Short mmCIF file of C-alpha atoms and ligand atoms in Angstrom, two decimals:
data_model
loop_
_atom_site.label_atom_id
_atom_site.label_comp_id
_atom_site.label_asym_id
_atom_site.label_seq_id
_atom_site.Cartn_x
_atom_site.Cartn_y
_atom_site.Cartn_z
CA MET A 1 52.67 -244.03 93.93
CA ILE A 2 53.29 -241.27 96.47
CA VAL A 3 54.77 -238.25 94.71
CA GLY A 4 56.44 -235.40 96.62
CA VAL A 5 56.96 -231.80 95.46
CA PRO A 6 59.27 -229.92 97.87
CA ARG A 7 59.64 -226.13 97.91
CA GLU A 8 62.86 -225.02 96.20
CA ILE A 9 65.31 -223.57 98.73
CA LYS A 10 68.09 -222.33 96.43
CA SER A 11 68.55 -218.56 96.61
CA TRP A 12 66.18 -216.75 94.21
CA GLU A 13 64.78 -220.03 92.86
CA ASN A 14 61.09 -219.28 92.47
CA ARG A 15 60.16 -222.09 90.11
CA VAL A 16 58.27 -225.15 91.32
CA ALA A 17 58.45 -228.63 89.81
CA MET A 18 54.71 -229.25 89.48
CA THR A 19 51.73 -227.04 88.61
CA PRO A 20 48.22 -227.64 89.94
CA GLY A 21 47.39 -228.97 86.45
CA GLY A 22 50.19 -231.50 86.81
CA VAL A 23 48.93 -232.49 90.25
CA GLU A 24 45.49 -233.06 88.75
CA ALA A 25 46.96 -235.31 86.03
CA LEU A 26 48.80 -237.36 88.67
CA THR A 27 45.91 -237.69 91.12
CA ARG A 28 43.49 -238.63 88.33
CA ARG A 29 45.73 -241.66 87.69
CA GLY A 30 45.45 -242.70 91.32
CA HIS A 31 48.69 -241.21 92.66
CA THR A 32 48.93 -239.32 95.94
CA VAL A 33 50.70 -235.96 95.60
CA LEU A 34 52.30 -234.30 98.63
CA VAL A 35 53.14 -230.64 98.01
CA GLU A 36 55.20 -228.65 100.51
CA ARG A 37 53.30 -225.61 101.78
CA GLY A 38 54.25 -222.46 99.85
CA ALA A 39 56.07 -224.43 97.13
CA GLY A 40 54.30 -222.58 94.31
CA LEU A 41 54.15 -219.07 95.75
CA GLY A 42 57.22 -217.81 93.86
CA SER A 43 55.44 -218.72 90.63
CA GLY A 44 52.14 -217.23 91.76
CA LEU A 45 50.57 -220.63 92.56
CA THR A 46 48.76 -220.79 95.91
CA ASP A 47 48.41 -223.70 98.33
CA GLU A 48 44.65 -223.51 97.76
CA GLU A 49 45.13 -224.12 94.02
CA TYR A 50 47.20 -227.22 94.76
CA GLU A 51 44.63 -228.49 97.27
CA ALA A 52 41.81 -227.92 94.79
CA ALA A 53 43.80 -229.98 92.27
CA GLY A 54 43.93 -232.90 94.70
CA ALA A 55 47.29 -232.37 96.47
CA THR A 56 47.86 -232.87 100.19
CA LEU A 57 49.86 -230.04 101.76
CA THR A 58 52.77 -230.99 103.97
CA ASP A 59 56.16 -229.83 105.25
CA ALA A 60 59.60 -230.40 103.67
CA ALA A 61 60.17 -233.74 105.39
CA GLY A 62 56.70 -234.89 104.32
CA ALA A 63 57.29 -234.03 100.64
CA TRP A 64 60.76 -235.61 100.68
CA GLY A 65 59.35 -238.74 102.32
CA ALA A 66 57.48 -239.65 99.10
CA GLN A 67 58.55 -242.53 96.83
CA LEU A 68 59.05 -240.21 93.83
CA VAL A 69 60.30 -236.67 94.49
CA ILE A 70 60.05 -234.15 91.66
CA LYS A 71 62.11 -230.97 91.95
CA VAL A 72 63.59 -228.18 89.85
CA LYS A 73 67.13 -227.71 91.20
CA GLU A 74 69.65 -230.20 92.50
CA PRO A 75 69.49 -231.08 96.23
CA LEU A 76 71.46 -228.64 98.39
CA PRO A 77 73.55 -229.83 101.37
CA GLU A 78 70.62 -229.13 103.74
CA GLU A 79 68.60 -231.62 101.68
CA TYR A 80 71.17 -234.44 101.50
CA LYS A 81 69.63 -235.97 104.63
CA TYR A 82 66.51 -236.79 102.63
CA LEU A 83 68.36 -238.89 100.02
CA ARG A 84 67.87 -242.63 100.50
CA GLU A 85 67.97 -245.91 98.62
CA ASP A 86 64.22 -246.30 98.06
CA LEU A 87 63.82 -242.75 96.70
CA LEU A 88 63.37 -241.98 93.00
CA LEU A 89 64.49 -238.37 92.42
CA PHE A 90 63.60 -236.52 89.19
CA THR A 91 65.18 -233.05 88.83
CA TYR A 92 68.00 -231.02 87.24
CA LEU A 93 71.17 -232.50 88.77
CA HIS A 94 74.19 -231.22 86.75
CA LEU A 95 76.35 -233.72 88.66
CA ALA A 96 79.45 -233.25 86.50
CA ALA A 97 79.85 -229.82 88.09
CA ALA A 98 79.06 -230.96 91.67
CA ARG A 99 81.36 -233.48 93.31
CA ASP A 100 79.86 -233.15 96.82
CA LEU A 101 76.36 -233.79 95.56
CA THR A 102 77.57 -236.73 93.46
CA ASP A 103 79.21 -238.26 96.55
CA ALA A 104 76.04 -237.71 98.60
CA MET A 105 73.90 -239.33 95.90
CA LEU A 106 76.21 -242.34 95.65
CA ALA A 107 76.51 -242.77 99.42
CA SER A 108 72.72 -242.66 99.86
CA LYS A 109 72.13 -245.04 96.89
CA VAL A 110 69.26 -242.80 95.71
CA THR A 111 67.98 -243.37 92.16
CA GLY A 112 68.64 -240.04 90.40
CA VAL A 113 67.10 -239.18 87.04
CA ALA A 114 68.46 -235.88 85.70
CA TYR A 115 66.33 -233.65 83.49
CA GLU A 116 69.37 -232.48 81.56
CA THR A 117 70.41 -235.91 80.28
CA VAL A 118 66.97 -237.17 79.20
CA GLN A 119 67.58 -237.47 75.47
CA LEU A 120 65.43 -238.26 72.42
CA PRO A 121 66.66 -240.50 69.58
CA ASP A 122 67.50 -237.43 67.45
CA GLY A 123 69.97 -236.30 70.14
CA SER A 124 67.80 -233.42 71.39
CA LEU A 125 67.41 -232.71 75.11
CA PRO A 126 63.68 -232.12 75.64
CA LEU A 127 63.95 -231.06 79.28
CA LEU A 128 66.69 -228.49 78.62
CA SER A 129 65.13 -226.80 75.58
CA PRO A 130 62.21 -225.11 77.44
CA MET A 131 64.72 -223.12 79.50
CA SER A 132 66.67 -222.22 76.35
CA GLU A 133 63.40 -220.98 74.87
CA VAL A 134 62.77 -218.80 77.91
CA ALA A 135 66.35 -217.44 78.02
CA GLY A 136 66.32 -216.85 74.26
CA ARG A 137 63.13 -214.79 74.41
CA LEU A 138 64.32 -212.93 77.48
CA ALA A 139 67.68 -211.91 75.98
CA PRO A 140 66.44 -209.14 73.59
CA GLN A 141 64.08 -207.89 76.33
CA VAL A 142 66.98 -207.66 78.80
CA GLY A 143 69.18 -206.14 76.10
CA ALA A 144 66.55 -203.52 75.22
CA HIS A 145 66.27 -202.58 78.91
CA HIS A 146 70.03 -202.16 79.31
CA LEU A 147 70.28 -200.07 76.15
CA GLU A 148 68.31 -197.46 78.06
CA LYS A 149 70.45 -194.54 79.23
CA ARG A 150 69.58 -195.01 82.91
CA GLN A 151 70.85 -198.59 82.73
CA GLY A 152 74.20 -197.45 81.30
CA GLY A 153 73.28 -198.13 77.67
CA ARG A 154 73.47 -196.00 74.52
CA GLY A 155 69.99 -194.66 75.11
CA MET A 156 68.52 -196.39 72.10
CA LEU A 157 65.16 -197.89 71.34
CA LEU A 158 65.59 -201.33 69.79
CA GLY A 159 62.98 -200.69 67.11
CA GLY A 160 63.89 -197.03 66.40
CA VAL A 161 61.02 -194.76 65.34
CA PRO A 162 59.91 -193.51 61.92
CA GLY A 163 62.85 -191.48 60.62
CA VAL A 164 65.37 -192.97 63.08
CA PRO A 165 66.98 -196.36 62.32
CA PRO A 166 66.48 -199.32 64.65
CA ALA A 167 69.26 -200.91 66.70
CA GLU A 168 71.62 -203.52 65.26
CA VAL A 169 71.24 -206.85 67.08
CA VAL A 170 73.89 -209.48 66.45
CA ILE A 171 73.13 -213.03 67.59
CA LEU A 172 75.97 -215.55 67.84
CA GLY A 173 74.50 -219.04 67.41
CA GLY A 174 71.11 -219.75 65.83
CA GLY A 175 70.03 -222.80 67.89
CA VAL A 176 67.18 -222.90 70.39
CA VAL A 177 68.27 -219.77 72.28
CA GLY A 178 69.20 -218.05 69.00
CA ILE A 179 65.91 -218.61 67.16
CA ASN A 180 63.92 -217.44 70.16
CA SER A 181 66.06 -214.31 70.44
CA ILE A 182 65.56 -213.69 66.72
CA LYS A 183 61.76 -213.87 67.07
CA ILE A 184 61.65 -211.26 69.82
CA ALA A 185 64.32 -208.96 68.34
CA VAL A 186 62.59 -209.01 64.94
CA GLY A 187 59.25 -208.49 66.66
CA LEU A 188 60.60 -205.41 68.43
CA GLY A 189 61.70 -204.02 65.08
CA ALA A 190 65.50 -204.40 65.40
CA ARG A 191 67.85 -205.15 62.50
CA VAL A 192 69.02 -208.68 63.18
CA THR A 193 72.10 -210.58 62.00
CA VAL A 194 72.69 -214.19 63.05
CA LEU A 195 76.06 -215.92 62.81
CA ASP A 196 76.36 -219.71 62.96
CA ILE A 197 78.69 -222.41 61.67
CA ASN A 198 75.93 -224.85 60.76
CA HIS A 199 74.92 -224.17 57.16
CA ALA A 200 71.75 -226.27 57.32
CA ARG A 201 70.64 -224.27 60.35
CA MET A 202 71.24 -220.97 58.52
CA GLN A 203 69.25 -222.28 55.53
CA TYR A 204 66.40 -223.03 57.92
CA LEU A 205 66.56 -219.62 59.60
CA ASP A 206 66.73 -217.92 56.20
CA ASP A 207 63.65 -219.85 55.05
CA VAL A 208 61.67 -219.15 58.22
CA PHE A 209 62.48 -215.45 58.59
CA GLY A 210 62.77 -214.62 54.90
CA GLY A 211 64.21 -211.17 54.34
CA ARG A 212 63.73 -210.08 57.96
CA ILE A 213 67.15 -211.27 59.16
CA VAL A 214 70.65 -211.61 57.72
CA THR A 215 72.55 -214.87 58.23
CA MET A 216 76.35 -214.95 58.15
CA ASN A 217 78.94 -217.67 58.49
CA SER A 218 80.57 -217.44 61.91
CA THR A 219 84.19 -216.73 60.98
CA GLU A 220 86.49 -214.58 63.11
CA ALA A 221 86.42 -211.80 60.50
CA ASN A 222 82.61 -211.81 60.26
CA VAL A 223 82.20 -211.82 64.04
CA ARG A 224 84.62 -208.87 64.35
CA GLU A 225 82.87 -206.89 61.60
CA MET A 226 79.39 -207.41 63.06
CA VAL A 227 80.30 -206.92 66.71
CA MET A 228 81.79 -203.50 65.88
CA LYS A 229 78.51 -202.47 64.23
CA ALA A 230 76.30 -203.94 66.97
CA ASP A 231 74.25 -202.10 69.56
CA LEU A 232 73.29 -205.40 71.19
CA VAL A 233 75.20 -208.69 70.98
CA ILE A 234 73.50 -211.89 72.16
CA GLY A 235 75.77 -214.88 72.83
CA ALA A 236 73.92 -218.15 72.13
CA VAL A 237 76.49 -220.69 70.95
CA LEU A 238 76.81 -224.21 72.25
CA ILE A 239 79.28 -226.96 71.53
CA PRO A 240 77.63 -229.86 73.37
CA GLY A 241 79.63 -231.00 76.37
CA ALA A 242 82.37 -228.41 75.84
CA LYS A 243 83.23 -224.95 77.06
CA ALA A 244 81.85 -222.22 74.79
CA PRO A 245 84.45 -220.78 72.37
CA HIS A 246 85.46 -217.14 72.95
CA LEU A 247 84.16 -215.76 69.66
CA VAL A 248 84.23 -212.15 70.89
CA THR A 249 87.69 -211.27 72.14
CA ARG A 250 88.68 -208.60 74.62
CA GLY A 251 90.08 -206.63 71.66
CA MET A 252 86.72 -206.73 69.87
CA ILE A 253 84.93 -205.51 73.01
CA ALA A 254 87.32 -202.54 73.15
CA GLN A 255 86.25 -201.61 69.60
CA MET A 256 82.52 -201.77 70.29
CA LYS A 257 80.40 -198.63 70.52
CA GLU A 258 80.22 -196.90 73.91
CA GLY A 259 77.04 -197.97 75.72
CA SER A 260 76.44 -201.04 73.58
CA VAL A 261 75.24 -204.16 75.39
CA VAL A 262 76.35 -207.80 75.48
CA VAL A 263 73.92 -210.42 76.80
CA ASP A 264 75.90 -213.67 76.90
CA VAL A 265 73.33 -216.40 77.43
CA ALA A 266 76.06 -219.01 76.97
CA VAL A 267 77.72 -217.81 80.20
CA ASP A 268 76.64 -221.06 81.88
CA GLN A 269 79.13 -222.83 79.59
CA GLY A 270 81.83 -220.23 80.19
CA GLY A 271 80.42 -217.68 77.72
CA CYS A 272 81.31 -216.85 74.12
CA VAL A 273 82.58 -213.38 75.05
CA GLU A 274 86.08 -213.27 76.55
CA THR A 275 85.17 -210.56 79.08
CA ILE A 276 81.99 -212.21 80.41
CA TYR A 277 81.65 -213.68 83.88
CA ALA A 278 78.62 -215.10 85.65
CA THR A 279 76.43 -212.52 87.42
CA THR A 280 73.22 -212.80 89.44
CA HIS A 281 69.74 -211.28 89.22
CA ASP A 282 70.70 -209.05 92.18
CA LYS A 283 73.50 -207.41 90.18
CA PRO A 284 73.13 -208.60 86.61
CA THR A 285 75.51 -206.24 84.79
CA TYR A 286 78.95 -204.66 84.85
CA VAL A 287 80.80 -202.42 82.38
CA ILE A 288 84.09 -203.10 80.60
CA ASP A 289 85.46 -200.66 78.01
CA GLY A 290 82.12 -198.84 78.00
CA VAL A 291 80.22 -202.03 77.05
CA VAL A 292 77.44 -203.20 79.38
CA HIS A 293 77.89 -206.94 80.10
CA TYR A 294 74.92 -209.07 81.26
CA GLY A 295 75.96 -212.55 82.42
CA VAL A 296 73.13 -214.03 84.47
CA ALA A 297 73.59 -217.79 84.44
CA ASN A 298 69.98 -218.63 85.35
CA MET A 299 68.03 -216.17 83.23
CA PRO A 300 64.73 -218.15 83.45
CA GLY A 301 64.75 -217.33 87.17
CA ALA A 302 63.68 -213.78 86.23
CA VAL A 303 60.36 -215.09 84.95
CA PRO A 304 59.54 -218.03 87.24
CA ARG A 305 55.88 -218.19 86.37
CA THR A 306 56.50 -218.64 82.64
CA SER A 307 59.47 -220.92 83.36
CA THR A 308 57.52 -223.18 85.74
CA PHE A 309 54.77 -223.78 83.19
CA ALA A 310 57.31 -224.21 80.35
CA LEU A 311 59.26 -226.76 82.41
CA VAL A 312 56.26 -228.74 83.63
CA ASN A 313 54.82 -228.89 80.10
CA GLN A 314 57.89 -230.93 79.17
CA THR A 315 58.56 -232.87 82.40
CA LEU A 316 54.98 -233.99 83.11
CA PRO A 317 54.79 -236.82 80.53
CA TYR A 318 58.00 -238.29 82.00
CA ALA A 319 56.82 -237.70 85.59
CA LEU A 320 53.60 -239.56 84.79
CA LYS A 321 55.59 -242.50 83.38
CA LEU A 322 57.78 -242.62 86.50
CA ALA A 323 54.78 -242.42 88.82
CA ASP A 324 52.84 -245.08 86.89
CA LYS A 325 55.66 -247.58 86.48
CA GLY A 326 58.46 -246.69 88.88
CA LEU A 327 61.78 -248.23 87.83
CA ASP A 328 60.04 -250.11 85.00
CA ALA A 329 59.60 -246.72 83.30
CA LEU A 330 63.40 -246.60 82.97
CA ARG A 331 63.47 -250.06 81.42
CA GLU A 332 60.72 -249.17 78.93
CA SER A 333 61.74 -245.63 77.93
CA ALA A 334 65.12 -245.10 76.28
CA PRO A 335 65.00 -241.28 76.75
CA LEU A 336 64.32 -241.69 80.49
CA ARG A 337 67.01 -244.34 80.81
CA LEU A 338 69.52 -241.82 79.46
CA GLY A 339 68.33 -239.54 82.25
CA LEU A 340 69.42 -242.04 84.89
CA ASN A 341 72.58 -240.69 86.56
CA THR A 342 72.83 -242.67 89.79
CA PHE A 343 71.44 -246.04 90.86
CA GLY A 344 72.20 -248.19 93.91
CA GLY A 345 75.38 -246.29 94.75
CA THR A 346 76.82 -246.39 91.20
CA LEU A 347 77.09 -243.75 88.50
CA THR A 348 75.06 -244.62 85.41
CA CYS A 349 75.92 -241.59 83.26
CA GLN A 350 79.15 -241.83 81.27
CA ALA A 351 79.78 -238.08 81.10
CA VAL A 352 79.51 -237.68 84.89
CA ALA A 353 81.74 -240.71 85.52
CA GLU A 354 84.36 -239.29 83.14
CA ALA A 355 84.24 -235.90 84.87
CA PHE A 356 85.31 -237.53 88.16
CA ASP A 357 87.22 -240.51 86.80
CA LEU A 358 84.78 -242.84 88.56
CA PRO A 359 83.45 -246.21 87.34
CA CYS A 360 80.14 -246.26 85.47
P1 LIG B 401 71.77 -225.17 70.66
O1 LIG B 401 72.63 -226.38 70.56
O2 LIG B 401 70.32 -225.29 70.32
O3 LIG B 401 72.37 -224.02 69.72
C1 LIG B 401 73.73 -223.68 69.70
C2 LIG B 401 74.04 -223.12 68.34
O4 LIG B 401 75.40 -222.64 68.39
C3 LIG B 401 73.98 -224.15 67.21
O5 LIG B 401 73.14 -223.69 66.17
C4 LIG B 401 75.44 -224.26 66.76
O6 LIG B 401 75.58 -224.54 65.38
C5 LIG B 401 75.94 -222.88 67.11
N1 LIG B 401 77.40 -222.75 67.17
C6 LIG B 401 78.33 -223.64 67.61
N2 LIG B 401 79.56 -223.13 67.46
C7 LIG B 401 79.42 -221.89 66.91
C8 LIG B 401 80.32 -220.87 66.51
N3 LIG B 401 81.62 -221.03 66.63
N4 LIG B 401 79.81 -219.72 66.00
C9 LIG B 401 78.48 -219.55 65.88
N5 LIG B 401 77.57 -220.49 66.23
C10 LIG B 401 78.04 -221.64 66.73
O7 LIG B 401 71.97 -224.61 72.15
P2 LIG B 401 70.95 -223.65 72.94
O8 LIG B 401 69.92 -224.49 73.62
O9 LIG B 401 70.52 -222.57 72.02
O10 LIG B 401 71.89 -223.09 74.10
C11 LIG B 401 72.85 -222.06 73.86
C12 LIG B 401 73.55 -221.72 75.17
O11 LIG B 401 72.65 -221.07 76.06
C13 LIG B 401 74.06 -222.94 75.96
O12 LIG B 401 75.31 -222.64 76.50
C14 LIG B 401 73.05 -223.11 77.04
O13 LIG B 401 73.57 -223.81 78.16
C15 LIG B 401 72.78 -221.67 77.35
N6 LIG B 401 71.60 -221.38 78.18
C16 LIG B 401 71.77 -220.44 79.15
C17 LIG B 401 70.72 -220.06 79.94
C18 LIG B 401 70.93 -218.96 80.95
O14 LIG B 401 70.07 -218.76 81.81
N7 LIG B 401 72.02 -218.21 80.89
C19 LIG B 401 69.47 -220.65 79.80
C20 LIG B 401 69.30 -221.62 78.80
C21 LIG B 401 70.38 -221.97 77.99
#
């Protein structure tokens, strides 16, 4: 099959959908890989590395002309012209939040397989979790940076020093983001408390981290108590398919310590802090009631090199299946079939159809 890898054109999107290692895996199986010139530069991957791996360099139209196009972000309006019936598109789509794109996909009859709805039998989302891992590990790092005085923080070192206590880090939600935040915060020497509503998950975290963290049931009273003590709060809750609950109210923020920091990773689902709104890497923070708020909705974009490799590690096995078997891969693989969002001008994902009241 001919596989295309266009350069991402979304503002500040420096990830790329295929690494030279991925290109090598595809070409070794007899596929032709067309990579748009400069596609990997934002992740530190040169055209020469792609060529050495067996790719043919081309322009945007060339990459989009392939039978299977692998991307990171959803097509932007400038790219709608490339959508067509005999194209198999594999990328993050997030259609439920994008009516124009959904209409363009349906009108073009493109076959769209969305990373975010590929699902394993245990309900997990294997192509979403690598980005949660990145964001989770980034959150304490970002929090530590903004606790510095020059960044508007309390002027505290997360790990303290001998004779001076470490910072209090409070993590709301102990899922994929949460456990990765715990690892880094504990590693930096902070005192860490995790609040969740899932008892089995807290048993697991307690087993894994032993005495190095405190777990607490996520009740309103416990959240209030811990947020008031916190130097850094990390929001990491998720109720699948729903808006995040506002666990930290405006009133709680007003009672937090001056210069404390909130990193609400769940901002992409509306956030679990009432005062959070989505910010960008250009201006990631703002201050309310003396509390520094960080609400970047695409945190992995800060570390595109790590994120690209983390993403491709997970997408490559599926990309290989699609390249080897085309539409038959969807018939044979239940997880991939769940990834199918549009086919032949019809929606094939229930959640997207419900969002727009369209047939499925
Ligand atoms: P997850 O499902 O693995 O974990 C969510 C956890 O929240 C679960 O353990 C669940 O029990 C817990 N939870 C649910 N309700 C709760 C409550 N009331 N109090 C405390 N805990 C509660 O999800 P995840 O992969 O860790 O993702 C977390 C959030 O981070 C999601 O909104 C996701 O979209 C977001 N995310 C954001 C970025 C970014 O760049 N900002 C990147 C990746 C993920």
